Coordinates of C-alpha atoms and ligand atoms in Angstrom, one line a residue:
M283 CA 1.7 -12.7 -15.3
C284 CA 1.7 -11.9 -19.1
G285 CA -0.9 -10.5 -21.5
I286 CA -2.3 -12.7 -24.3
I287 CA -4.8 -11.9 -27.1
G288 CA -6.2 -13.6 -30.2
Y289 CA -8.4 -12.2 -32.9
I290 CA -10.6 -13.8 -35.7
G291 CA -12.7 -11.7 -37.8
E292 CA -12.9 -9.4 -40.7
K293 CA -10.6 -6.5 -39.5
N294 CA -6.8 -6.2 -39.8
A295 CA -6.0 -8.8 -37.3
V296 CA -2.5 -7.6 -36.6
S297 CA -3.7 -4.0 -35.8
V298 CA -6.4 -5.4 -33.5
V299 CA -3.8 -7.7 -31.6
I300 CA -1.2 -4.8 -31.2
D301 CA -3.7 -2.5 -30.0
G302 CA -5.0 -5.0 -27.6
L303 CA -1.3 -5.8 -26.4
K304 CA -0.9 -2.2 -25.6
R305 CA -4.0 -2.3 -23.3
L306 CA -2.5 -5.4 -21.5
E307 CA 1.1 -3.9 -21.2
Y308 CA 0.4 -3.5 -17.4
R309 CA 0.4 -7.3 -17.1
G310 CA 4.0 -7.5 -18.4
Y311 CA 6.3 -5.7 -20.7
D312 CA 9.7 -7.2 -21.1
S313 CA 9.1 -8.6 -24.5
A314 CA 6.4 -9.0 -26.9
G315 CA 5.2 -10.8 -30.2
I316 CA 2.5 -11.7 -32.7
A317 CA 1.6 -14.5 -35.0
C318 CA -0.7 -14.0 -37.9
L319 CA -2.2 -16.1 -40.6
L320 CA -1.6 -14.9 -44.1
D321 CA -2.0 -16.8 -47.4
G322 CA -2.3 -20.0 -45.4
K323 CA 1.1 -19.5 -43.6
I324 CA 1.8 -18.4 -40.1
K325 CA 3.9 -15.3 -40.0
T326 CA 5.7 -14.5 -36.6
V327 CA 7.3 -11.2 -35.4
K328 CA 8.6 -11.0 -31.8
C329 CA 11.2 -9.1 -29.9
K330 CA 12.6 -8.2 -26.5
G331 CA 11.3 -4.9 -25.0
K332 CA 8.1 -3.0 -25.1
I333 CA 5.4 -3.3 -27.7
K334 CA 6.5 -0.1 -29.4
N335 CA 9.7 -2.1 -30.3
L336 CA 7.5 -4.9 -31.8
E337 CA 5.4 -2.3 -33.6
A338 CA 8.6 -1.1 -35.4
L339 CA 9.2 -4.4 -36.8
I340 CA 5.7 -5.0 -38.3
D341 CA 5.3 -3.9 -42.0
D342 CA 2.1 -3.5 -44.2
T343 CA 2.4 -6.9 -45.6
L344 CA 0.6 -8.3 -42.6
K345 CA -2.3 -6.0 -42.8
D346 CA -4.5 -8.3 -44.9
S347 CA -4.4 -11.2 -42.2
K348 CA -7.8 -11.9 -40.4
M349 CA -6.5 -14.1 -37.7
A350 CA -3.7 -13.3 -35.2
I351 CA -2.4 -14.0 -31.7
G352 CA -0.2 -11.8 -29.6
H353 CA 1.6 -11.8 -26.2
T354 CA 3.2 -9.3 -23.9
R355 CA 5.6 -11.1 -21.4
W356 CA 6.3 -10.9 -17.7
A357 CA 9.1 -13.4 -17.7
T358 CA 9.0 -16.2 -15.2
H359 CA 11.3 -18.9 -17.0
G360 CA 13.9 -17.7 -19.6
K361 CA 15.2 -14.2 -19.4
P362 CA 13.7 -11.5 -21.6
S363 CA 15.1 -12.1 -25.2
D364 CA 13.8 -12.3 -28.7
E365 CA 13.9 -16.0 -28.6
N366 CA 12.1 -16.2 -25.4
A367 CA 9.3 -13.9 -26.5
H368 CA 6.0 -15.4 -27.4
P369 CA 4.4 -16.7 -29.6
H370 CA 6.2 -20.1 -29.6
C371 CA 5.9 -22.3 -32.7
S372 CA 6.3 -25.8 -33.7
G373 CA 5.5 -27.0 -37.2
S374 CA 2.3 -25.4 -38.1
I375 CA 1.4 -24.5 -34.5
A376 CA 1.6 -21.0 -33.0
L377 CA 0.9 -20.5 -29.4
V378 CA 0.9 -17.9 -26.6
H379 CA 0.7 -18.6 -22.9
N380 CA 0.2 -17.0 -19.5
G381 CA 1.0 -18.9 -16.5
I382 CA 3.7 -21.3 -15.0
I383 CA 4.2 -25.0 -16.2
E384 CA 5.8 -26.8 -13.2
N385 CA 6.6 -29.9 -15.0
Y386 CA 8.1 -28.3 -18.2
S387 CA 11.5 -29.6 -17.9
E388 CA 10.6 -33.3 -17.7
I389 CA 8.3 -32.8 -20.6
K390 CA 11.2 -30.9 -22.6
K391 CA 13.6 -33.7 -22.0
E392 CA 11.1 -36.3 -23.3
L393 CA 10.4 -34.2 -26.4
Q394 CA 14.2 -33.4 -27.0
K395 CA 14.7 -37.2 -26.9
E396 CA 12.1 -37.6 -29.6
G397 CA 13.9 -35.0 -31.7
Y398 CA 11.9 -31.9 -31.1
N399 CA 14.2 -28.8 -31.4
F400 CA 13.9 -26.2 -28.7
V401 CA 14.9 -22.7 -29.4
S402 CA 13.9 -21.1 -26.1
Q403 CA 14.5 -21.3 -22.4
T404 CA 10.7 -21.0 -21.7
D405 CA 8.3 -23.4 -20.2
T406 CA 5.7 -22.5 -22.8
E407 CA 7.7 -23.9 -25.8
V408 CA 6.9 -27.4 -24.5
I409 CA 3.2 -26.9 -25.1
A410 CA 3.6 -25.9 -28.8
H411 CA 5.6 -29.1 -29.4
L412 CA 3.2 -31.3 -27.6
V413 CA 0.3 -30.1 -29.6
R414 CA 2.3 -30.6 -32.8
K415 CA 3.4 -34.1 -31.7
Y416 CA -0.4 -35.1 -31.0
R417 CA -1.4 -33.5 -34.3
E418 CA 1.1 -35.7 -36.1
E419 CA -0.6 -38.7 -34.4
N420 CA -3.6 -37.7 -36.7
L421 CA -5.6 -36.3 -33.9
S422 CA -8.0 -33.4 -34.6
L423 CA -6.6 -30.0 -33.4
E424 CA -9.2 -30.0 -30.5
D425 CA -8.2 -33.5 -29.5
A426 CA -4.4 -32.8 -29.7
V427 CA -4.9 -29.8 -27.6
R428 CA -6.9 -31.6 -24.9
K429 CA -4.2 -34.4 -24.8
A430 CA -1.4 -31.9 -24.7
V431 CA -2.8 -29.7 -21.7
K432 CA -3.6 -33.0 -19.9
R433 CA 0.1 -33.5 -19.5
L434 CA 0.6 -30.1 -17.9
K435 CA 1.0 -29.4 -14.2
G436 CA 0.7 -25.7 -13.3
S437 CA -1.3 -22.8 -14.4
Y438 CA -2.0 -21.8 -18.0
A439 CA -4.1 -19.6 -20.3
I440 CA -3.2 -20.6 -23.9
V441 CA -4.3 -19.3 -27.3
L442 CA -3.1 -21.2 -30.4
M443 CA -3.7 -21.4 -34.0
D444 CA -2.7 -24.1 -36.7
E445 CA -2.0 -23.0 -40.3
K446 CA -3.8 -26.1 -41.3
E447 CA -7.1 -24.9 -39.7
P448 CA -7.2 -21.3 -41.1
D449 CA -10.4 -20.3 -39.6
K450 CA -10.0 -21.6 -35.9
L451 CA -8.6 -20.1 -32.9
I452 CA -8.5 -22.3 -29.7
G453 CA -8.1 -21.2 -26.1
V454 CA -7.6 -23.2 -22.9
R455 CA -7.9 -21.9 -19.3
M456 CA -6.5 -23.5 -16.2
E457 CA -5.8 -21.1 -13.2
S458 CA -4.9 -18.1 -15.4
P459 CA -7.6 -15.9 -16.8
L460 CA -9.1 -16.1 -20.3
V461 CA -12.0 -14.0 -21.4
V462 CA -13.7 -14.1 -24.8
G463 CA -15.4 -11.3 -26.7
I464 CA -18.3 -12.4 -28.8
S465 CA -19.5 -10.3 -31.8
D466 CA -21.3 -11.5 -34.9
N467 CA -18.5 -11.7 -37.3
E468 CA -15.4 -11.6 -35.2
K469 CA -14.3 -13.1 -31.9
F470 CA -11.7 -11.9 -29.4
I471 CA -9.8 -13.9 -26.7
A472 CA -7.6 -12.5 -24.1
S473 CA -6.2 -12.4 -20.5
D474 CA -8.2 -9.6 -19.6
V475 CA -11.2 -7.4 -20.8
P476 CA -9.2 -4.2 -21.5
A477 CA -7.6 -6.0 -24.5
F478 CA -10.8 -5.7 -26.7
L479 CA -13.3 -3.5 -24.8
N480 CA -13.1 -0.9 -27.4
H481 CA -14.4 -3.4 -29.9
C482 CA -16.7 -5.6 -28.0
N483 CA -18.5 -5.8 -24.6
K484 CA -20.3 -9.1 -24.7
V485 CA -18.1 -11.5 -23.1
I486 CA -17.6 -15.2 -21.7
F487 CA -15.5 -15.7 -18.8
L488 CA -13.8 -19.2 -19.2
E489 CA -13.6 -21.3 -16.0
D490 CA -10.7 -23.7 -15.3
G491 CA -10.6 -26.7 -17.4
E492 CA -12.6 -25.2 -20.2
M493 CA -11.5 -25.1 -23.9
I494 CA -13.0 -22.7 -26.4
V495 CA -12.9 -23.2 -30.2
L496 CA -13.6 -19.9 -32.0
N497 CA -14.6 -19.3 -35.6
K498 CA -15.4 -15.9 -37.1
K499 CA -19.2 -16.7 -36.9
D500 CA -19.5 -19.1 -34.0
F501 CA -17.9 -20.6 -30.9
K502 CA -18.1 -23.8 -28.9
V503 CA -16.9 -24.4 -25.3
Y504 CA -15.8 -27.8 -24.0
N505 CA -14.4 -29.4 -20.9
L506 CA -11.2 -31.4 -21.3
E507 CA -13.0 -34.5 -21.7
G508 CA -14.6 -33.0 -24.9
K509 CA -18.0 -32.7 -23.5
E510 CA -19.7 -29.3 -24.7
K511 CA -20.7 -26.8 -22.2
K512 CA -23.1 -24.0 -22.3
K513 CA -21.8 -20.6 -21.2
E514 CA -23.6 -17.2 -20.6
L515 CA -22.8 -14.1 -22.3
V516 CA -21.9 -11.1 -19.7
T517 CA -22.1 -7.5 -20.8
I518 CA -19.2 -5.4 -19.5
T519 CA -20.1 -1.9 -18.2
W520 CA -16.6 -0.9 -17.2
T521 CA -14.7 2.1 -18.8
A522 CA -11.4 0.9 -20.5
S523 CA -9.4 2.7 -17.8
M524 CA -11.3 0.7 -15.1
A525 CA -11.0 -2.4 -17.1
E526 CA -7.2 -2.2 -17.0
K527 CA -7.5 -2.2 -13.3
G528 CA -9.6 -5.2 -13.4
G529 CA -12.7 -3.2 -12.3
F530 CA -10.7 -1.8 -9.3
K531 CA -10.4 1.9 -8.7
H532 CA -6.5 1.7 -8.4
F533 CA -3.8 -0.6 -9.4
M534 CA -2.8 -0.7 -5.5
L535 CA -6.1 -2.0 -4.6
K536 CA -6.2 -4.6 -7.5
E537 CA -2.6 -5.7 -6.3
I538 CA -3.8 -6.1 -2.7
Y539 CA -6.7 -8.3 -4.0
E540 CA -4.1 -10.2 -6.2
Q541 CA -2.3 -11.4 -3.3
P542 CA -3.9 -14.8 -3.0
R543 CA -2.9 -15.5 -6.5
A544 CA 0.6 -13.9 -6.2
L545 CA 1.2 -16.0 -3.0
S546 CA -0.1 -19.3 -4.8
D547 CA 2.1 -18.6 -7.9
T548 CA 5.2 -17.9 -5.6
I549 CA 4.7 -21.1 -3.8
R550 CA 3.8 -23.2 -7.1
G551 CA 6.4 -25.7 -8.0
R552 CA 8.6 -24.9 -4.9
V553 CA 7.2 -27.0 -2.1
L554 CA 6.6 -30.7 -1.7
A555 CA 4.6 -30.7 1.6
E556 CA 3.9 -34.4 1.7
E557 CA 7.6 -35.3 1.3
G558 CA 8.6 -32.5 3.7
E559 CA 11.0 -31.1 1.0
I560 CA 11.5 -27.9 -1.1
V561 CA 12.7 -27.6 -4.5
F562 CA 16.3 -26.2 -3.9
E563 CA 16.9 -25.7 -7.6
E564 CA 14.3 -22.8 -7.5
F565 CA 16.8 -20.8 -5.3
G566 CA 19.8 -21.7 -7.6
L567 CA 21.5 -23.0 -4.5
T568 CA 22.1 -26.7 -3.8
K569 CA 21.3 -28.3 -0.5
D570 CA 25.1 -28.7 0.1
E571 CA 25.7 -25.0 -0.4
L572 CA 22.9 -24.2 1.9
K573 CA 24.2 -26.7 4.5
K574 CA 27.6 -24.9 4.7
V575 CA 25.9 -21.5 5.4
E576 CA 26.9 -20.3 8.7
K577 CA 25.7 -16.7 8.7
I578 CA 23.1 -14.7 6.5
Y579 CA 23.0 -11.2 5.7
L580 CA 19.5 -9.7 4.5
V581 CA 19.8 -6.4 2.8
A582 CA 17.3 -4.1 1.2
C583 CA 15.4 -0.7 1.2
G584 CA 12.0 0.3 2.3
T585 CA 9.2 -2.4 2.4
S586 CA 11.7 -4.9 1.2
Y587 CA 13.8 -4.2 4.2
H588 CA 10.8 -4.9 6.3
A589 CA 10.7 -8.3 4.6
C590 CA 14.2 -8.8 5.8
L591 CA 13.4 -8.2 9.3
I592 CA 10.7 -10.8 9.2
G593 CA 13.1 -13.3 7.4
E594 CA 15.4 -12.6 10.3
Y595 CA 13.1 -14.1 12.8
M596 CA 12.1 -16.9 10.4
I597 CA 15.6 -18.0 9.5
E598 CA 16.8 -17.8 13.2
N599 CA 13.8 -19.8 14.7
I600 CA 13.3 -22.2 11.9
A601 CA 16.9 -22.8 10.5
K602 CA 19.0 -21.6 13.7
V603 CA 21.2 -19.7 11.5
P604 CA 22.3 -16.2 12.7
V605 CA 21.2 -13.4 10.6
E606 CA 22.2 -9.8 10.2
V607 CA 19.8 -7.3 8.6
D608 CA 20.6 -4.0 7.3
I609 CA 19.2 -1.1 5.1
A610 CA 21.1 -1.1 1.9
S611 CA 22.0 2.4 2.0
E612 CA 23.8 2.0 5.2
F613 CA 25.2 -1.4 4.5
R614 CA 27.0 -0.4 1.4
Y615 CA 29.3 2.1 3.4
R616 CA 29.9 0.0 6.5
N617 CA 32.9 -1.9 4.9
M618 CA 31.4 -5.1 6.5
P619 CA 34.0 -7.8 7.4
F620 CA 31.9 -10.7 6.3
E621 CA 32.1 -13.9 8.4
R622 CA 33.1 -17.1 6.8
N623 CA 30.6 -19.2 5.0
S624 CA 28.2 -16.3 4.6
L625 CA 25.2 -16.0 2.4
F626 CA 24.3 -12.4 1.3
V627 CA 20.6 -12.0 0.3
A628 CA 19.5 -8.8 -1.5
I629 CA 15.7 -8.4 -1.4
T630 CA 14.2 -6.3 -4.1
Q631 CA 11.0 -6.2 -6.0
S632 CA 12.3 -4.2 -9.0
G633 CA 15.9 -5.6 -9.0
E634 CA 17.0 -2.0 -9.9
T635 CA 17.2 -0.3 -6.6
A636 CA 20.6 1.6 -6.5
D637 CA 21.5 1.1 -3.0
T638 CA 20.4 -2.5 -2.9
L639 CA 22.6 -3.1 -6.1
A640 CA 25.6 -1.3 -4.5
A641 CA 25.3 -3.6 -1.4
L642 CA 25.0 -6.6 -3.6
R643 CA 28.1 -5.8 -5.6
Y644 CA 30.1 -5.0 -2.4
A645 CA 29.2 -8.5 -1.2
K646 CA 30.2 -10.0 -4.5
K647 CA 33.5 -8.2 -4.4
S648 CA 34.2 -9.5 -0.9
G649 CA 33.8 -13.0 -2.4
V650 CA 30.5 -13.8 -0.5
K651 CA 27.8 -16.0 -2.2
T652 CA 24.9 -13.9 -3.2
L653 CA 21.3 -14.5 -3.6
T654 CA 18.5 -12.1 -4.7
I655 CA 14.8 -12.5 -4.0
C656 CA 13.4 -10.5 -6.9
N657 CA 10.2 -10.1 -8.8
V658 CA 11.6 -9.1 -12.1
L659 CA 13.3 -11.6 -14.4
G660 CA 16.2 -10.2 -16.2
S661 CA 16.6 -7.2 -13.8
T662 CA 20.1 -6.0 -12.8
A663 CA 19.9 -7.9 -9.6
S664 CA 18.7 -11.1 -11.0
R665 CA 21.7 -10.9 -13.5
E666 CA 24.4 -10.0 -11.0
A667 CA 23.6 -12.2 -8.1
D668 CA 25.0 -15.8 -8.0
A669 CA 21.5 -17.2 -7.5
V670 CA 18.0 -15.9 -7.8
F671 CA 14.6 -16.8 -6.3
Y672 CA 11.8 -15.2 -8.1
T673 CA 8.6 -14.0 -6.5
H674 CA 5.9 -14.7 -9.1
S675 CA 3.7 -11.8 -8.1
G676 CA 3.5 -10.3 -11.5
P677 CA 4.0 -6.6 -12.4
E678 CA 3.4 -4.3 -9.4
I679 CA 2.3 -1.0 -10.8
G680 CA 1.3 0.7 -7.6
V681 CA 4.2 2.6 -6.0
A682 CA 3.3 1.2 -2.7
S683 CA 4.4 -2.4 -2.6
T684 CA 1.8 -4.9 -1.5
K685 CA 1.8 -8.3 -3.3
A686 CA 5.5 -8.2 -3.8
F687 CA 6.1 -7.7 0.0
T688 CA 4.0 -10.7 1.0
S689 CA 5.5 -12.7 -1.8
Q690 CA 8.9 -11.9 -0.4
I691 CA 7.8 -13.2 3.0
V692 CA 6.8 -16.4 1.4
A693 CA 10.1 -16.7 -0.4
L694 CA 12.0 -16.1 3.0
Y695 CA 9.8 -18.7 4.7
I696 CA 10.6 -21.4 2.0
L697 CA 14.2 -20.3 2.3
S698 CA 14.2 -20.8 6.1
I699 CA 12.7 -24.4 5.6
G700 CA 15.2 -25.2 2.9
L701 CA 18.2 -24.1 5.2
S702 CA 16.7 -26.3 8.0
I703 CA 16.2 -29.3 5.7
A704 CA 19.8 -28.9 4.4
K705 CA 21.3 -28.6 7.9
E706 CA 19.0 -31.4 9.1
N707 CA 18.1 -29.4 12.3
S708 CA 14.4 -29.7 12.4
S709 CA 12.2 -32.8 12.6
K710 CA 10.6 -34.1 9.5
T711 CA 7.2 -33.5 11.2
L712 CA 7.9 -29.9 11.9
I713 CA 9.0 -29.4 8.3
K714 CA 5.9 -31.1 7.0
N715 CA 3.6 -29.0 9.2
L716 CA 5.3 -25.7 8.2
L717 CA 4.9 -26.7 4.6
E718 CA 1.3 -27.8 4.9
E719 CA 0.6 -24.5 6.8
L720 CA 2.2 -22.5 4.0
L721 CA -0.3 -24.1 1.4
L722 CA -3.1 -22.8 3.6
L723 CA -1.8 -19.3 3.1
P724 CA -3.5 -18.2 -0.3
R725 CA -6.9 -19.3 1.0
M726 CA -6.4 -17.5 4.3
A727 CA -5.3 -14.4 2.6
E728 CA -8.7 -14.6 0.5
E729 CA -10.4 -14.7 3.8
T730 CA -8.6 -11.7 5.2
L731 CA -9.6 -9.6 2.2
A732 CA -13.2 -10.1 3.4
L733 CA -12.2 -7.6 6.3
D734 CA -12.3 -4.8 3.6
K735 CA -15.7 -3.4 4.5
K736 CA -14.7 -3.3 8.2
I737 CA -11.5 -1.7 7.4
Q738 CA -13.3 0.8 5.3
A739 CA -15.6 1.9 8.2
L740 CA -12.5 2.2 10.4
A741 CA -10.7 4.4 8.0
K742 CA -13.8 6.8 8.0
E743 CA -13.2 7.2 11.7
V744 CA -9.5 7.9 11.7
Y745 CA -8.7 9.4 8.3
R746 CA -8.4 12.9 9.9
K747 CA -5.8 12.0 12.5
P748 CA -2.5 13.8 12.2
N749 CA -0.4 11.0 13.8
F750 CA -0.3 7.2 14.2
L751 CA 1.7 4.7 16.2
Y752 CA 1.8 1.1 15.0
L753 CA 3.2 -1.3 17.7
G754 CA 4.1 -4.9 17.7
R755 CA 6.4 -7.4 19.2
G756 CA 8.6 -10.2 17.8
L757 CA 7.4 -10.9 14.1
N758 CA 4.9 -8.2 14.6
Y759 CA 7.2 -5.5 15.0
P760 CA 8.3 -5.5 11.2
V761 CA 4.7 -5.8 10.5
A762 CA 4.1 -2.6 12.5
L763 CA 6.9 -0.8 10.7
E764 CA 5.6 -1.9 7.3
G765 CA 1.9 -0.9 8.2
A766 CA 3.2 2.6 9.1
L767 CA 5.1 2.9 6.0
K768 CA 2.0 2.0 3.9
L769 CA 0.0 4.7 5.6
K770 CA 2.7 7.5 5.6
E771 CA 3.6 6.8 1.9
I772 CA 0.2 7.1 0.4
S773 CA -1.8 9.2 2.8
Y774 CA 0.9 11.6 4.0
I775 CA -0.1 11.1 7.6
H776 CA 2.9 10.9 10.0
A777 CA 3.0 7.2 11.2
E778 CA 5.7 5.5 13.1
G779 CA 6.1 1.7 13.6
Y780 CA 7.7 0.7 16.9
A781 CA 8.6 -2.2 19.0
A782 CA 5.8 -2.2 21.6
G783 CA 8.3 -3.0 24.4
E784 CA 10.1 0.4 23.5
M785 CA 7.0 2.6 24.4
K786 CA 8.2 3.4 27.9
H787 CA 11.8 4.5 26.6
G788 CA 10.2 7.7 25.2
P789 CA 7.6 7.4 22.4
I790 CA 4.8 7.0 25.1
A791 CA 5.2 10.7 25.7
L792 CA 3.3 11.2 22.4
V793 CA 0.1 9.6 23.6
E794 CA -2.7 11.8 24.6
E795 CA -6.4 11.6 24.5
G796 CA -7.6 10.1 21.2
F797 CA -4.0 9.4 19.9
P798 CA -4.4 6.3 17.5
V799 CA -2.3 3.4 18.4
I800 CA -2.6 0.4 16.2
F801 CA -1.6 -2.9 17.8
I802 CA -0.7 -6.0 15.9
V803 CA -1.2 -9.1 18.3
S804 CA -0.5 -12.8 17.8
E805 CA -1.5 -15.6 19.9
D806 CA 2.2 -16.1 20.9
S807 CA 4.7 -15.8 23.7
Y808 CA 4.5 -12.1 23.4
L809 CA 0.8 -11.9 24.2
D810 CA 0.8 -11.1 27.9
K811 CA 3.3 -8.4 27.4
T812 CA 1.5 -6.9 24.5
V813 CA -1.7 -6.7 26.6
S814 CA 0.3 -4.7 29.3
N815 CA 1.3 -2.3 26.5
I816 CA -2.3 -1.9 25.4
E817 CA -3.1 -1.2 29.0
E818 CA -0.2 1.5 29.2
I819 CA -1.8 3.3 26.1
K820 CA -5.4 3.1 27.4
A821 CA -4.2 4.5 30.9
R822 CA -3.3 7.7 28.9
D823 CA -6.5 7.7 26.9
G824 CA -5.0 6.6 23.7
F825 CA -7.4 5.4 20.9
V826 CA -6.5 1.5 20.6
I827 CA -7.1 -0.3 17.4
T828 CA -6.1 -3.9 17.6
F829 CA -5.5 -6.4 14.8
S830 CA -5.3 -9.7 16.5
S831 CA -5.2 -13.4 15.8
S832 CA -6.2 -13.9 19.5
N833 CA -9.7 -13.7 20.4
M834 CA -8.9 -13.0 24.0
A835 CA -11.7 -11.2 25.7
K836 CA -9.6 -8.9 27.7
I837 CA -8.0 -7.6 24.4
R838 CA -11.4 -7.0 22.9
K839 CA -12.4 -5.2 26.0
L840 CA -9.2 -3.0 26.1
S841 CA -9.5 -2.1 22.4
D842 CA -11.5 0.8 21.1
R843 CA -11.7 -1.1 17.8
F844 CA -10.9 -4.8 17.4
I845 CA -10.3 -6.6 14.2
Y846 CA -9.8 -10.3 14.4
V847 CA -7.5 -11.8 11.8
K848 CA -7.7 -15.7 11.8
G849 CA -4.0 -16.9 11.9
I850 CA -1.9 -19.9 10.7
N851 CA 1.4 -19.5 12.5
S852 CA 3.3 -16.6 13.8
Y853 CA 5.5 -16.5 10.6
L854 CA 2.6 -16.6 8.1
N855 CA 0.5 -14.3 10.2
T856 CA 2.8 -11.5 9.2
V857 CA 1.3 -11.8 5.6
L858 CA -2.3 -12.0 7.1
F859 CA -1.9 -8.9 9.3
S860 CA -0.2 -6.9 6.5
I861 CA -3.3 -7.3 4.2
P862 CA -5.7 -5.3 6.4
L863 CA -3.1 -2.8 7.1
Q864 CA -2.7 -2.3 3.4
L865 CA -6.3 -1.9 3.1
L866 CA -6.5 0.7 5.9
A867 CA -3.7 2.7 4.4
Y868 CA -5.6 2.5 1.0
H869 CA -9.0 3.7 2.4
V870 CA -7.4 6.5 4.5
A871 CA -5.5 7.8 1.5
L872 CA -8.6 7.6 -0.6
L873 CA -10.6 9.6 1.9
R874 CA -7.9 12.2 2.1
G875 CA -7.8 12.5 -1.7
C876 CA -4.3 11.4 -2.2
D877 CA -3.0 9.9 -5.4
V878 CA -2.9 6.4 -4.2
D879 CA -1.0 4.7 -7.1
Q880 CA 1.5 7.5 -7.5
P881 CA 2.1 9.3 -4.3
R882 CA 3.9 12.6 -4.2
N883 CA 7.7 12.6 -4.2
L884 CA 7.9 8.8 -4.7
A885 CA 8.9 6.5 -7.7
K886 CA 8.2 2.8 -8.0
S887 CA 11.8 2.0 -8.3
V888 CA 14.5 4.1 -6.7
T889 CA 17.3 3.8 -9.2
V890 CA 19.2 6.7 -8.0
E891 CA 21.2 7.0 -4.7
Ligands
LIG1029 C1 7.4 0.3 -0.7 O1 5.9 0.5 -0.5 C2 8.0 1.4 -1.3 N1 7.5 1.6 -2.7 C3 9.6 1.4 -1.3 O2 9.9 1.4 0.0 C4 10.2 0.0 -1.9 O3 9.9 -1.2 -1.1 C5 11.7 0.2 -1.9 O4 12.0 1.4 -2.6 C6 12.5 -1.0 -2.4 O5 12.2 -1.2 -3.7 P1 12.8 -2.6 -4.4 O6 12.0 -3.7 -3.6 O7 12.2 -2.6 -5.8 O8 14.2 -2.7 -4.1

């Protein structure tokens, strides 16, 4: 997820664009750049690092430019560096992009054969060369852009300019947001409203497959066939701060709601469901390397550790490979004698967690092949592991991890399937079914978000409770652990996740009248036993709140509050159960007046031991 902005008008375009980039920095901040038109020529300034690094490189000579584009990056292809920063140029074209081009490598090879010189490792650069190529076939800029984007597979929001057309900005949207600010003698175009809300609040939201041509005084919107479309102007009433959160009250809520997109972006370009295949290159591991793996170690901290516990069930059940899971701060001191043909997997959203890095380094020193599942390109873990699988969930600003966690589960699901394909120990039908079910997940996650109102009402009933138990069996045991962690880390209520089968070994002594116990229940082999556990709690007058993918009448009857969560399969249900549990923690914390995005005593990335 990156931030892009374009401006054409009568102001100092570079200043408007830099200011807009600062308001988009929450969308990505590993490198930044601008391009502006001055005296008929495109001037480009870009660099690794935050926008303040870029500002230091910009001198007054650019202040007379009236048209500029800018970009603040969250790297997905090509590490953070000066040359990988946007804008990307080709001939008279300068372009910025937010999204993921799945077929960029084949287009890149084709263009290189035609003599186009690539200077970056990004997917974006292919778009700039494609537009130039079609311009050189004497197409109008609009037609060249349309022809270029029709070659692209994946998601993109692009804004470009051509020094041969000094009073024109073009934007195209496909699955990545683009919003346009319309004022009489100036136009703005950006990933998100905050970029220009301080200048203009009359906007057009572009839809997928729409292209906009902006001049200082007017604009036209077309579909990709060149047919003009009428668009209505919308007046934005948000404050600038609310706009940065996309109209949500907190980054955490915004990120909970971003999960369908984050899941879709993490799946994108990795799964070939019809063929029953996955794209092994995305893991940086070959099929042969995975085939040789006889043992897997999953190591992480906090929420990422809970993803490891889910991954353990997935890998052992789908790929039939034994797994050992450990908390990084314990693993790093165990002096683990690794088994032969092991694969060590460090799961880390930030890629900077000290204990996880120490465990990764121990594994590397021990000669074990290492993979990291990480959300930050260019982070320490992504540079030090032998192989990397990136979750494309975009920057996660809220301290409580939500979209990164569910994206980690998807990554582990794909890894499990890849291992099974490599070891040829599952039928093609099973593999295809698992992959087709994965493709359902983003939409099902969207449906789960519709429970928000119901969860809000539940939160009002329970937010004063001093203690909670979260119980689950099998894959729902780590879901219970994660649900409890979410509640305790943002609402400061004492909450414990437990294996439901463990109640009788002590914890059930806690249960008294009104004690809230949250059950996560799947339509699976644990169902009957879990129903018995609910009965045990009810017999002691506990207050049973059930999140269930089973509509069994008995469970409904036994539960004081019952929330049905439509499931897919027991692996992916861990994502679908986690979303309402994230919402419950959020609404309880809000009712308790807690700082949801920056809870006390916590940091987003624990870079110290
Ligand atoms: C999760 O809500 C917490 N913020 C915390 O447990 C986090 O998951 C843990 O610190 C690990 O961080 P990482 O994924 O960046 O390594």
